[in-house]
Short mmCIF file of C-alpha atoms in Angstrom, two decimals:
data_model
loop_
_atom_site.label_atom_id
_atom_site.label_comp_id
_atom_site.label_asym_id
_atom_site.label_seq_id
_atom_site.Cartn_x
_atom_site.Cartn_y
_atom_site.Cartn_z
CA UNK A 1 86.85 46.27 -0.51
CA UNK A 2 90.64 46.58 -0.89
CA UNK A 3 90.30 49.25 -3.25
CA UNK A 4 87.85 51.00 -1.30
CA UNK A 5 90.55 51.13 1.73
CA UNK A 6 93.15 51.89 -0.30
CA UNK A 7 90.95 55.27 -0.68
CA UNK A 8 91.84 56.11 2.82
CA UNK A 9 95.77 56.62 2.12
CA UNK A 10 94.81 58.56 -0.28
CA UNK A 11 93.50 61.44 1.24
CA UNK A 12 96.35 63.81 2.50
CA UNK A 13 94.40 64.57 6.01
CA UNK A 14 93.11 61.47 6.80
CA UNK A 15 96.38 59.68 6.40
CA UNK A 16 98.51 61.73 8.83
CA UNK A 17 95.35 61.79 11.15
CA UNK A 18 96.06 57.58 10.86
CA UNK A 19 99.81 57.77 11.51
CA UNK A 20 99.22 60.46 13.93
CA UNK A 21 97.19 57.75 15.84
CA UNK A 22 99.50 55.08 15.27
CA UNK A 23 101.97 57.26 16.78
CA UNK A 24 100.62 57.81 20.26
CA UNK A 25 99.36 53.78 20.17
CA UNK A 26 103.32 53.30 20.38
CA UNK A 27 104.02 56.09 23.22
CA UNK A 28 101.07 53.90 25.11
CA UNK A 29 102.51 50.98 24.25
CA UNK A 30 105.67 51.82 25.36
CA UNK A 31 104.63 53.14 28.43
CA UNK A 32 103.34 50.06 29.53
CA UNK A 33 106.75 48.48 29.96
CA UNK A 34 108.36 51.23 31.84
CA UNK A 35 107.91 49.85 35.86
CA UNK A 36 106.71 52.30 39.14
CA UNK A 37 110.25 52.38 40.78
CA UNK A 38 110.71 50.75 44.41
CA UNK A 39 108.42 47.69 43.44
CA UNK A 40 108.94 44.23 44.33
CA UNK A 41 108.17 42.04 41.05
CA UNK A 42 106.88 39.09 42.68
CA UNK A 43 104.66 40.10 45.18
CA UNK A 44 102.79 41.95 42.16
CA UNK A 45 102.85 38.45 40.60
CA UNK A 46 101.90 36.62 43.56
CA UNK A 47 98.65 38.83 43.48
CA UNK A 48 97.48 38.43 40.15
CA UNK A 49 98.00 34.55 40.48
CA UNK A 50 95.35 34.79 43.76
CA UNK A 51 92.70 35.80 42.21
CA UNK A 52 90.44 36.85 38.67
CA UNK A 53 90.00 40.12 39.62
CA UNK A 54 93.32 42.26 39.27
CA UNK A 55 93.15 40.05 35.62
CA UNK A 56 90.41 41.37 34.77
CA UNK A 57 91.56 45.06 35.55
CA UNK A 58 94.65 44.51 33.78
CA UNK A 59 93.09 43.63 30.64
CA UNK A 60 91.57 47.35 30.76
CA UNK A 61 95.18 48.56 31.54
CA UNK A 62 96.30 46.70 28.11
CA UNK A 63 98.61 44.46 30.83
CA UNK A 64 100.05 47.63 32.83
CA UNK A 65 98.82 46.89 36.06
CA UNK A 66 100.41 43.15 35.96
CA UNK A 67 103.52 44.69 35.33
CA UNK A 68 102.65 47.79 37.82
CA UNK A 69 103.90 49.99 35.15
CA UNK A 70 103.54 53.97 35.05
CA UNK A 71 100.62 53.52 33.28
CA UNK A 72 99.04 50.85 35.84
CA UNK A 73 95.12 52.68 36.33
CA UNK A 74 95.09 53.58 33.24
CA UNK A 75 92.31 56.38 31.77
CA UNK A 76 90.16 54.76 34.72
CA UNK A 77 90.38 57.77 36.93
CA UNK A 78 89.08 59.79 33.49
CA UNK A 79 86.74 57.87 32.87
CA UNK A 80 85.28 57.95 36.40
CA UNK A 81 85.51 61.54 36.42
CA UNK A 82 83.64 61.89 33.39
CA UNK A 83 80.94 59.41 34.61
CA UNK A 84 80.75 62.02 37.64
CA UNK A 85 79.99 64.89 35.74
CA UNK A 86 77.49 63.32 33.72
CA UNK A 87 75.43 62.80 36.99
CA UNK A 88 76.42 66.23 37.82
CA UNK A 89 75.04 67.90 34.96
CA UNK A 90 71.85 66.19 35.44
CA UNK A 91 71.28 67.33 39.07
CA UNK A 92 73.86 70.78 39.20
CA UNK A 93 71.75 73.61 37.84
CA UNK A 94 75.70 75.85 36.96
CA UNK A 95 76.50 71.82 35.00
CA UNK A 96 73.23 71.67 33.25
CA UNK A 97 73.37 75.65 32.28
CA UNK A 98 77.30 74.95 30.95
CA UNK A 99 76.12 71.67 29.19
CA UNK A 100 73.24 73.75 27.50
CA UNK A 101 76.30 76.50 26.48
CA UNK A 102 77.57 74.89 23.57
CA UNK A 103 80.98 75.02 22.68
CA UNK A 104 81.90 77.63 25.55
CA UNK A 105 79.64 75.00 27.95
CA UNK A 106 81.94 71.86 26.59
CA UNK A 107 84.86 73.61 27.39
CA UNK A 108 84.24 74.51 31.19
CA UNK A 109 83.13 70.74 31.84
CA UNK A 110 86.43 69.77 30.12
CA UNK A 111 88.01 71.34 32.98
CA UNK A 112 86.13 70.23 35.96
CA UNK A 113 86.42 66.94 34.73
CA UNK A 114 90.48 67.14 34.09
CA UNK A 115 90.43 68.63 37.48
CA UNK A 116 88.32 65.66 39.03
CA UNK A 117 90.76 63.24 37.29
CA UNK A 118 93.64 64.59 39.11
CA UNK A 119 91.46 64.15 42.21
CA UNK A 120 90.62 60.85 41.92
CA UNK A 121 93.71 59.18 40.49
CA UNK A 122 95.92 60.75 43.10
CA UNK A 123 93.14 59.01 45.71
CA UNK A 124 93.31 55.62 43.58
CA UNK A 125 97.08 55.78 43.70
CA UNK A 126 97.63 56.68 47.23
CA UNK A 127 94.92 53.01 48.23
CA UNK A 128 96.95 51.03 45.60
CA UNK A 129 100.09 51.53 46.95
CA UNK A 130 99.51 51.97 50.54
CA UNK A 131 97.91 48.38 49.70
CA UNK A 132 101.17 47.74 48.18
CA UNK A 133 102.83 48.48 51.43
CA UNK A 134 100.46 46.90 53.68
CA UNK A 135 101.33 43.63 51.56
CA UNK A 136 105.03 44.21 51.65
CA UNK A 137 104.89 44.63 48.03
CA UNK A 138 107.56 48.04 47.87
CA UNK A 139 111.42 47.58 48.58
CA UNK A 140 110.88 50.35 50.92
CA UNK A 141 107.99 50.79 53.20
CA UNK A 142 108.63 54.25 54.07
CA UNK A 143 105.98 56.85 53.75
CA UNK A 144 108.53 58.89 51.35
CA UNK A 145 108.09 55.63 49.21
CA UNK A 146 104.46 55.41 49.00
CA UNK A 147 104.37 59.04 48.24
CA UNK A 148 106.63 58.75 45.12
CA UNK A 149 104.49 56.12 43.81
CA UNK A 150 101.57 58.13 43.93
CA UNK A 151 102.88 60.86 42.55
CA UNK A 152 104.37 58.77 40.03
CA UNK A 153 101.00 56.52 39.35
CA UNK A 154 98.98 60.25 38.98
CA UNK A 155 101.54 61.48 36.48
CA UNK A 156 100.99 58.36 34.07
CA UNK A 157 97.29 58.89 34.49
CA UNK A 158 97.63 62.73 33.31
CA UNK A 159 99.87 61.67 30.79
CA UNK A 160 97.43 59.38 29.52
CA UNK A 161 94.61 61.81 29.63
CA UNK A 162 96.72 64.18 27.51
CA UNK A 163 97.40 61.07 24.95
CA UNK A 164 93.58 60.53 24.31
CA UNK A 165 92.98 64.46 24.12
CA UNK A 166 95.38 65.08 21.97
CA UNK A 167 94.36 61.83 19.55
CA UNK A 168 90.98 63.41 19.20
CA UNK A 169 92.15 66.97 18.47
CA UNK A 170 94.68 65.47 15.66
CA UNK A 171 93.96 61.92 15.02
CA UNK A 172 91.28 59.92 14.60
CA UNK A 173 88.22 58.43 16.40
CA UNK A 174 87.77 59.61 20.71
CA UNK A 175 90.89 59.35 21.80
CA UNK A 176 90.15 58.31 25.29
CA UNK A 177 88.42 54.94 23.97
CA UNK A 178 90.98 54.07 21.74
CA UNK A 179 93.75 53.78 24.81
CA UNK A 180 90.64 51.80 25.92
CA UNK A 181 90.64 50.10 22.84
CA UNK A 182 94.41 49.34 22.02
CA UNK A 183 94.28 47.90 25.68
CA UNK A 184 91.91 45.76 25.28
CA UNK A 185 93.11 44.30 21.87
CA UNK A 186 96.19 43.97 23.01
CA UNK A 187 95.74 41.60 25.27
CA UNK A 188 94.22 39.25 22.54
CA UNK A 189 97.26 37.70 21.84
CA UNK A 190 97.98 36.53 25.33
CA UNK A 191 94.57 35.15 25.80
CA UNK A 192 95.24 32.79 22.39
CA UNK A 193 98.49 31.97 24.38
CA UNK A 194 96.49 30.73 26.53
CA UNK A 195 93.82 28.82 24.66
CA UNK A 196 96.58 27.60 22.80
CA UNK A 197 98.58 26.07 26.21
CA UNK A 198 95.66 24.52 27.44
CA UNK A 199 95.36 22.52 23.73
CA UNK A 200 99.17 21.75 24.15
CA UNK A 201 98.25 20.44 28.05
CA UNK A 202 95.32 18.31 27.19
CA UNK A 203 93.12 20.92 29.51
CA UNK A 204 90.85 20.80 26.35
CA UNK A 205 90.14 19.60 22.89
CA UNK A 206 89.77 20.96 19.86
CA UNK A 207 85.99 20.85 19.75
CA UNK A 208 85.75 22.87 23.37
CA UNK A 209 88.18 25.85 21.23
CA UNK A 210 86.59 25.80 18.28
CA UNK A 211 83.08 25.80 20.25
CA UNK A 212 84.80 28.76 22.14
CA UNK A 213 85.90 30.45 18.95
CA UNK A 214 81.90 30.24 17.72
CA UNK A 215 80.32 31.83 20.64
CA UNK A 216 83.04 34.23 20.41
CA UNK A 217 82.12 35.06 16.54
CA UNK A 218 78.13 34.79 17.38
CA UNK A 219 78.38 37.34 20.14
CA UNK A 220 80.08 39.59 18.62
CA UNK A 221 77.47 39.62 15.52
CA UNK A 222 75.08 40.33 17.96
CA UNK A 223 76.72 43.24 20.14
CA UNK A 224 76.99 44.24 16.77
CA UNK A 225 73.69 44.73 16.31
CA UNK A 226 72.22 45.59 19.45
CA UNK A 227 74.82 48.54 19.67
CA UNK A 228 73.08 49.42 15.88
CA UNK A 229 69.73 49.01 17.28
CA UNK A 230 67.15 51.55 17.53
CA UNK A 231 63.67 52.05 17.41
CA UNK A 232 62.65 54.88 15.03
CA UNK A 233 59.49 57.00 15.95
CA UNK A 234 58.65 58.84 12.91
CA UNK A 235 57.86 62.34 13.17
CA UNK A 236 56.26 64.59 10.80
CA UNK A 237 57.09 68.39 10.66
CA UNK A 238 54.24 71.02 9.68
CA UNK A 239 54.70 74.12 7.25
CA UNK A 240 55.20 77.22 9.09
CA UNK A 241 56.42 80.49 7.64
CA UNK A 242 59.24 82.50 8.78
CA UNK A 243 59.16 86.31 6.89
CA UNK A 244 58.69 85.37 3.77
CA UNK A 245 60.10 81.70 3.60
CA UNK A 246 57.77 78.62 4.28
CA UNK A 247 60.28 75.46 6.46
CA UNK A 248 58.89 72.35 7.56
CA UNK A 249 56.60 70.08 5.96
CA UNK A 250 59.11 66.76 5.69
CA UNK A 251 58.77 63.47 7.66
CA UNK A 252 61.76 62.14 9.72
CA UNK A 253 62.42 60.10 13.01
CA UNK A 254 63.91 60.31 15.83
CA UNK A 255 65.95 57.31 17.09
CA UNK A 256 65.77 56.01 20.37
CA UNK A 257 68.87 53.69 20.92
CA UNK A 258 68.49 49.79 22.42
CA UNK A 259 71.44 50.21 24.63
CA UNK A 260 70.96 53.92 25.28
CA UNK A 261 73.71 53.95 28.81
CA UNK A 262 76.35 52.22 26.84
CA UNK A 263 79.15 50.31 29.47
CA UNK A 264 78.31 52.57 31.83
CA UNK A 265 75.77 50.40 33.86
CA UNK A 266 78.20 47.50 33.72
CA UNK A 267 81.43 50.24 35.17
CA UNK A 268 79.07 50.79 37.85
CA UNK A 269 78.16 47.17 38.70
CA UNK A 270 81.52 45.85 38.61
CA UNK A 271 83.02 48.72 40.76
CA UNK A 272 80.32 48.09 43.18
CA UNK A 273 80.73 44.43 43.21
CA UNK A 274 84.69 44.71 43.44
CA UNK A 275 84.95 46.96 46.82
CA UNK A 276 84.80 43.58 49.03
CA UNK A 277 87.08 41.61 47.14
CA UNK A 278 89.32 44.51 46.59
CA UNK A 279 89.16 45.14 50.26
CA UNK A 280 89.89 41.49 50.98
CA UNK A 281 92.91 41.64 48.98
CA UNK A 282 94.61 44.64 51.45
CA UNK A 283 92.90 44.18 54.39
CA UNK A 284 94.39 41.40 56.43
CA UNK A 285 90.61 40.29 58.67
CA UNK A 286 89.41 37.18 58.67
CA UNK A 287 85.43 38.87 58.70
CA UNK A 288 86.41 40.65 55.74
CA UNK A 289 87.84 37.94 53.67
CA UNK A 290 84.83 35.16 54.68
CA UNK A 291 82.33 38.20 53.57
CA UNK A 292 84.67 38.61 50.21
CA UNK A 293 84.57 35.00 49.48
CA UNK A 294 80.75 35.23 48.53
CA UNK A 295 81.18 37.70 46.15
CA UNK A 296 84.01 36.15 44.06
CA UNK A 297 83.72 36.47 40.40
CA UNK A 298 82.02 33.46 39.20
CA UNK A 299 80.11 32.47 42.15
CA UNK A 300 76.08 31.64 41.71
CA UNK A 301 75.25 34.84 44.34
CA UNK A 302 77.59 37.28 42.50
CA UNK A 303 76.73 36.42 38.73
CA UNK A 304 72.78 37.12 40.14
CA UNK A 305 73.86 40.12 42.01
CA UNK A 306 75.99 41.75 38.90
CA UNK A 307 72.86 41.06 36.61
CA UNK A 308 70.52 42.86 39.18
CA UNK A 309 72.69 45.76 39.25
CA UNK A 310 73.16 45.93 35.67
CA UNK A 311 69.70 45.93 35.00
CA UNK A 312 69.11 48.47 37.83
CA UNK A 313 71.76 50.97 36.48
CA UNK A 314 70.65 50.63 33.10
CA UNK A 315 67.60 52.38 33.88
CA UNK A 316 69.08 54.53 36.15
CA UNK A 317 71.55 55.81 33.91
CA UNK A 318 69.18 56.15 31.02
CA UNK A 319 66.52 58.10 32.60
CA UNK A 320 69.37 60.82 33.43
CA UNK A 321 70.89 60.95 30.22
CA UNK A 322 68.03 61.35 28.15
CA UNK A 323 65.23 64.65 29.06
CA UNK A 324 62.00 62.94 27.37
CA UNK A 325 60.21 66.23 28.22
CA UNK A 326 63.09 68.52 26.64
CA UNK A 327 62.78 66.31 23.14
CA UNK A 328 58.62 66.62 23.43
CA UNK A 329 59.24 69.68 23.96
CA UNK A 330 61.81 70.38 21.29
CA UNK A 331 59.37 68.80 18.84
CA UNK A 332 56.70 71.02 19.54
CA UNK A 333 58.95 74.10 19.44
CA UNK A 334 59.39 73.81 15.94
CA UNK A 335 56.40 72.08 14.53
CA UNK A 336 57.16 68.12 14.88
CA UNK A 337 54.61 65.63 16.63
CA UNK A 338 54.92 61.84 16.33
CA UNK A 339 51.35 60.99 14.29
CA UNK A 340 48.72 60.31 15.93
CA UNK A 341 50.12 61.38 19.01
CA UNK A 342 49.38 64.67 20.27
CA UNK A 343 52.47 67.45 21.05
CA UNK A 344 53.52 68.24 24.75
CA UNK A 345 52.97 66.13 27.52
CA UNK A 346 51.07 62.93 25.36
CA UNK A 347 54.09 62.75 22.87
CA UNK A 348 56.64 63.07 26.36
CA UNK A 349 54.59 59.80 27.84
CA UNK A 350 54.46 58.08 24.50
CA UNK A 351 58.40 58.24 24.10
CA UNK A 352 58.78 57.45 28.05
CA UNK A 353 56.19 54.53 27.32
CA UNK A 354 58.57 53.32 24.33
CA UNK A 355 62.19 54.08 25.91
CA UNK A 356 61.12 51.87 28.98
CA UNK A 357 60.39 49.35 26.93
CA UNK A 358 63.32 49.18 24.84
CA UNK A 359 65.68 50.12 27.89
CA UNK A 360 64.28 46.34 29.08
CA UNK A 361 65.52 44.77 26.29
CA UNK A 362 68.69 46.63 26.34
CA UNK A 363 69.27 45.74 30.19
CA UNK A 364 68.94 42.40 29.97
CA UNK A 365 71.18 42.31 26.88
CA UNK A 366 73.62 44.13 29.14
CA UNK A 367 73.40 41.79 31.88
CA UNK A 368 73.72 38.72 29.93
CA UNK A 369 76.45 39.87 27.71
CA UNK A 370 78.02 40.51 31.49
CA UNK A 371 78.01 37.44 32.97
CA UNK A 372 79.12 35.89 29.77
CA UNK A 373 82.70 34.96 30.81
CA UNK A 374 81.09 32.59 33.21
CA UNK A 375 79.02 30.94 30.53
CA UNK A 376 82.05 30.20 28.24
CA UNK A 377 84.37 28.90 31.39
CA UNK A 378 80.97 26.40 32.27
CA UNK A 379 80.61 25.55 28.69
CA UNK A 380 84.02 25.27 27.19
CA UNK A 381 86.24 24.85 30.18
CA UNK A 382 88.50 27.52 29.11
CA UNK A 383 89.33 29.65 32.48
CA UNK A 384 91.49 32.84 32.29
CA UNK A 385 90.37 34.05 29.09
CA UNK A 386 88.81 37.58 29.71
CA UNK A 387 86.46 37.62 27.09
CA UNK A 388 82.70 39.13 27.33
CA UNK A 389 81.20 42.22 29.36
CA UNK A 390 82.67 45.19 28.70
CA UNK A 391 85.55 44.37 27.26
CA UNK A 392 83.66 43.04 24.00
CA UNK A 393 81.13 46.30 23.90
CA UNK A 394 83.98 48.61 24.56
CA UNK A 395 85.79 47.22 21.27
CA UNK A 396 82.75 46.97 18.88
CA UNK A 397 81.33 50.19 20.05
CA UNK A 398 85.13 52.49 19.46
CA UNK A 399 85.19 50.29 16.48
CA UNK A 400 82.03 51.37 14.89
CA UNK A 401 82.02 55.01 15.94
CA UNK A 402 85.69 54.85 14.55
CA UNK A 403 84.93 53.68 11.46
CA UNK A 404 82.02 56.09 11.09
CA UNK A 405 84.36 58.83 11.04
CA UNK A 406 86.90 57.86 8.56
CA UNK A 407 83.74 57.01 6.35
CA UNK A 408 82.47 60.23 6.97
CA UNK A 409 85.87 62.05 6.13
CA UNK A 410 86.14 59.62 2.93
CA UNK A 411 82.32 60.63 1.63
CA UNK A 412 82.31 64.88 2.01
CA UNK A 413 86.33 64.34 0.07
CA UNK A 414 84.22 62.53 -2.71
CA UNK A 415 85.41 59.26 -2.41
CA UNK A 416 82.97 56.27 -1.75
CA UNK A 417 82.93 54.93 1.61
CA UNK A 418 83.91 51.37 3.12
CA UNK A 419 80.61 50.71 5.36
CA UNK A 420 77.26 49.61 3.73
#
């Protein structure tokens, strides 16, 4: 194994792309600790101490928005953006003609959605620190204040955006979910902290950690291989001649992924779930806090509701993302049926029959991977540890497709991969 990843310093490209990487993990990094001007310290504090939610945005942040730094939201505004257009593209007839463009198509969407980010992160900066004011959180409460701050929160956002772009272009892996990633991991230390104080405190023992530290390992083996999962449908091609060349006749399959929407359902869940208690946390009304209170993270009606939801977006999200009729149809365009299935409209409602299916499995996977931070605080006792949800699918996921591409850069330079 050593020797096989000693192959990857080896090869001229792929090592700069690495330290090219490593590079703009540091800018990020350093980012982090580099504070919005005009913000009191402790009132930021006194709001992450009130309440799970603002930790479990910072651990997305990689611990920027506990220290209100410039880069505070993060890629979140990106990502949202990008979530947008994929909805767009699906409904949009000018989206779904640029997606079907190619390269040229790719490059227009790019646009709109670096456009959209702007949008929305100078919206998301303008509510956090009008919030800010309203909880005489800035030094000074002028409107000039809250201004700069936006302006200042949008610019880290941008500059973020521009990190992950340019990580793809020249380094390696999407760059976008790697700021994701080195975020998340990141935080890993502190949450051993953590563990680790509540040993020194007598809070637990040594079994509840080390039963912690299994569930920890056992989940993981299984997002693992859930995020692998797919259900192949073989499909045979016929002979057909083209001028004087015969193509076709060879068997292959199509895969139809287990979790086909990814974190997305889970984004939109959470987001939906979090408007009350974000609300509660600016808006100073008793009504509003007493209606927030029901929804706090780890109550009985908001563990139900989040699984709901995540279940409901799943398929949601899935049946927008994938065209069963455009693959039928695809197949039939050049020769392929599944066999025993007939081509058109009985192979579309065979692969609908299948995807629903396996979209069940793959929702309730979601939804229990989800709510699994609650499990481990019942179980263990251990409270304040983010771990679970997205966080955990986020990191396997970047980590997989990562490693998929320095394997792939490794095998067409003749060397012999890493990955079995």
């Amino acid at each position: 194994m050593l020797e096989k990843l000693s192959n990857i310093f080896q090869i001229s490209e792929l090592r700069n792309r690495l330290i090219y990487t490593f590079v703009m993990f540091m800018v990020f990094r350093a980012g982090i600790h580099i504070p919005v001007p005009g913000v009191d310290a402790s009132v930021i504090e006194h709001l992450f101490s009130s309440g799970s939610l603002f930790g479990f945005l910072d651990l997305f942040a990689g611990g920027a928005l506990s220290k209100f730094s410039i880069f505070a939201m993060s890629i979140t505004p990106y990502i949202n953006a990008s979530i947008i257009m994929q909805l767009l593209t699906a409904v949009v007839p000018v989206f779904e003609e640029w997606k079907k463009d190619g390269q040229d198509g790719f490059k227009k969407i790019q646009k709109v959605t670096r456009y959209g980010t702007v949008v929305l992160a100078l919206i998301q900066a303008f509510g956090m620190a009008y919030g800010l004011r309203a909880n005489q959180a800035l030094v000074d409460n002028s409107y000039l204040a809250v201004l700069m701050i936006t302006l200042t929160l949008t610019a880290g956002t941008c500059f973020l955006m521009w990190v992950g772009e340019q990580i793809t272009e020249k380094g390696v892996g999407n760059g976008i979910s790697l700021i994701i990633f080195a975020g998340i991991v990141a935080r890993m230390p502190a949450g051993i902290q953590v563990i680790m104080e509540y040993l020194r405190t007598g809070t637990i023992n040594f079994f509840q950690a080390g039963l912690f530290a299994l569930i920890a390992i056992v989940m993981i083996v299984i997002v693992v291989a859930v995020t692998q999962g797919a259900r192949r449908i073989p499909v045979q091609y016929s002979k057909r001649v083209v001028g004087r060349k015969m193509y076709g006749g060879h068997s292959s399959h199509l895969p139809l992924k287990v979790n086909q929407a990814g974190v997305i359902p889970i984004i939109f869940a959470s987001s939906i779930l979090m408007l009350p208690i974000t609300l509660a946390q600016f808006i100073n009304v008793p009504w509003v806090k007493e209606m927030a209170n029901l929804f706090t993270w780890g109550t009985v009606l908001n563990t139900v509701l989040y699984a709901i939801l995540i279940i409901f977006f799943t398929y949601f999200y899935t049946a927008i993302s994938v065209n069963i009729t455009d693959i039928a149809d695809n197949m039939k365009k050049y020769g392929g049926f599944v066999p025993g299935i007939r081509p058109g409209k009985p192979t579309a409602d065979y692969l609908d029959r299948v995807l629903t299916r396996i979209t069940l499995a793959g929702a309730f996977f979601l939804a229990f991977v989800a709510v699994l931070p609650n499990i481990l605080g019942n179980i263990t006792g251990i409270q304040g540890v983010y771990f679970g949800g997205t966080a955990l699918l986020i990191v396997v996921g970047v980590a997989l497709d990562t490693m998929k591409q320095i394997e792939s850069m490794m095998i067409t330079r003749h060397y012999e991969g890493f990955m079995k």
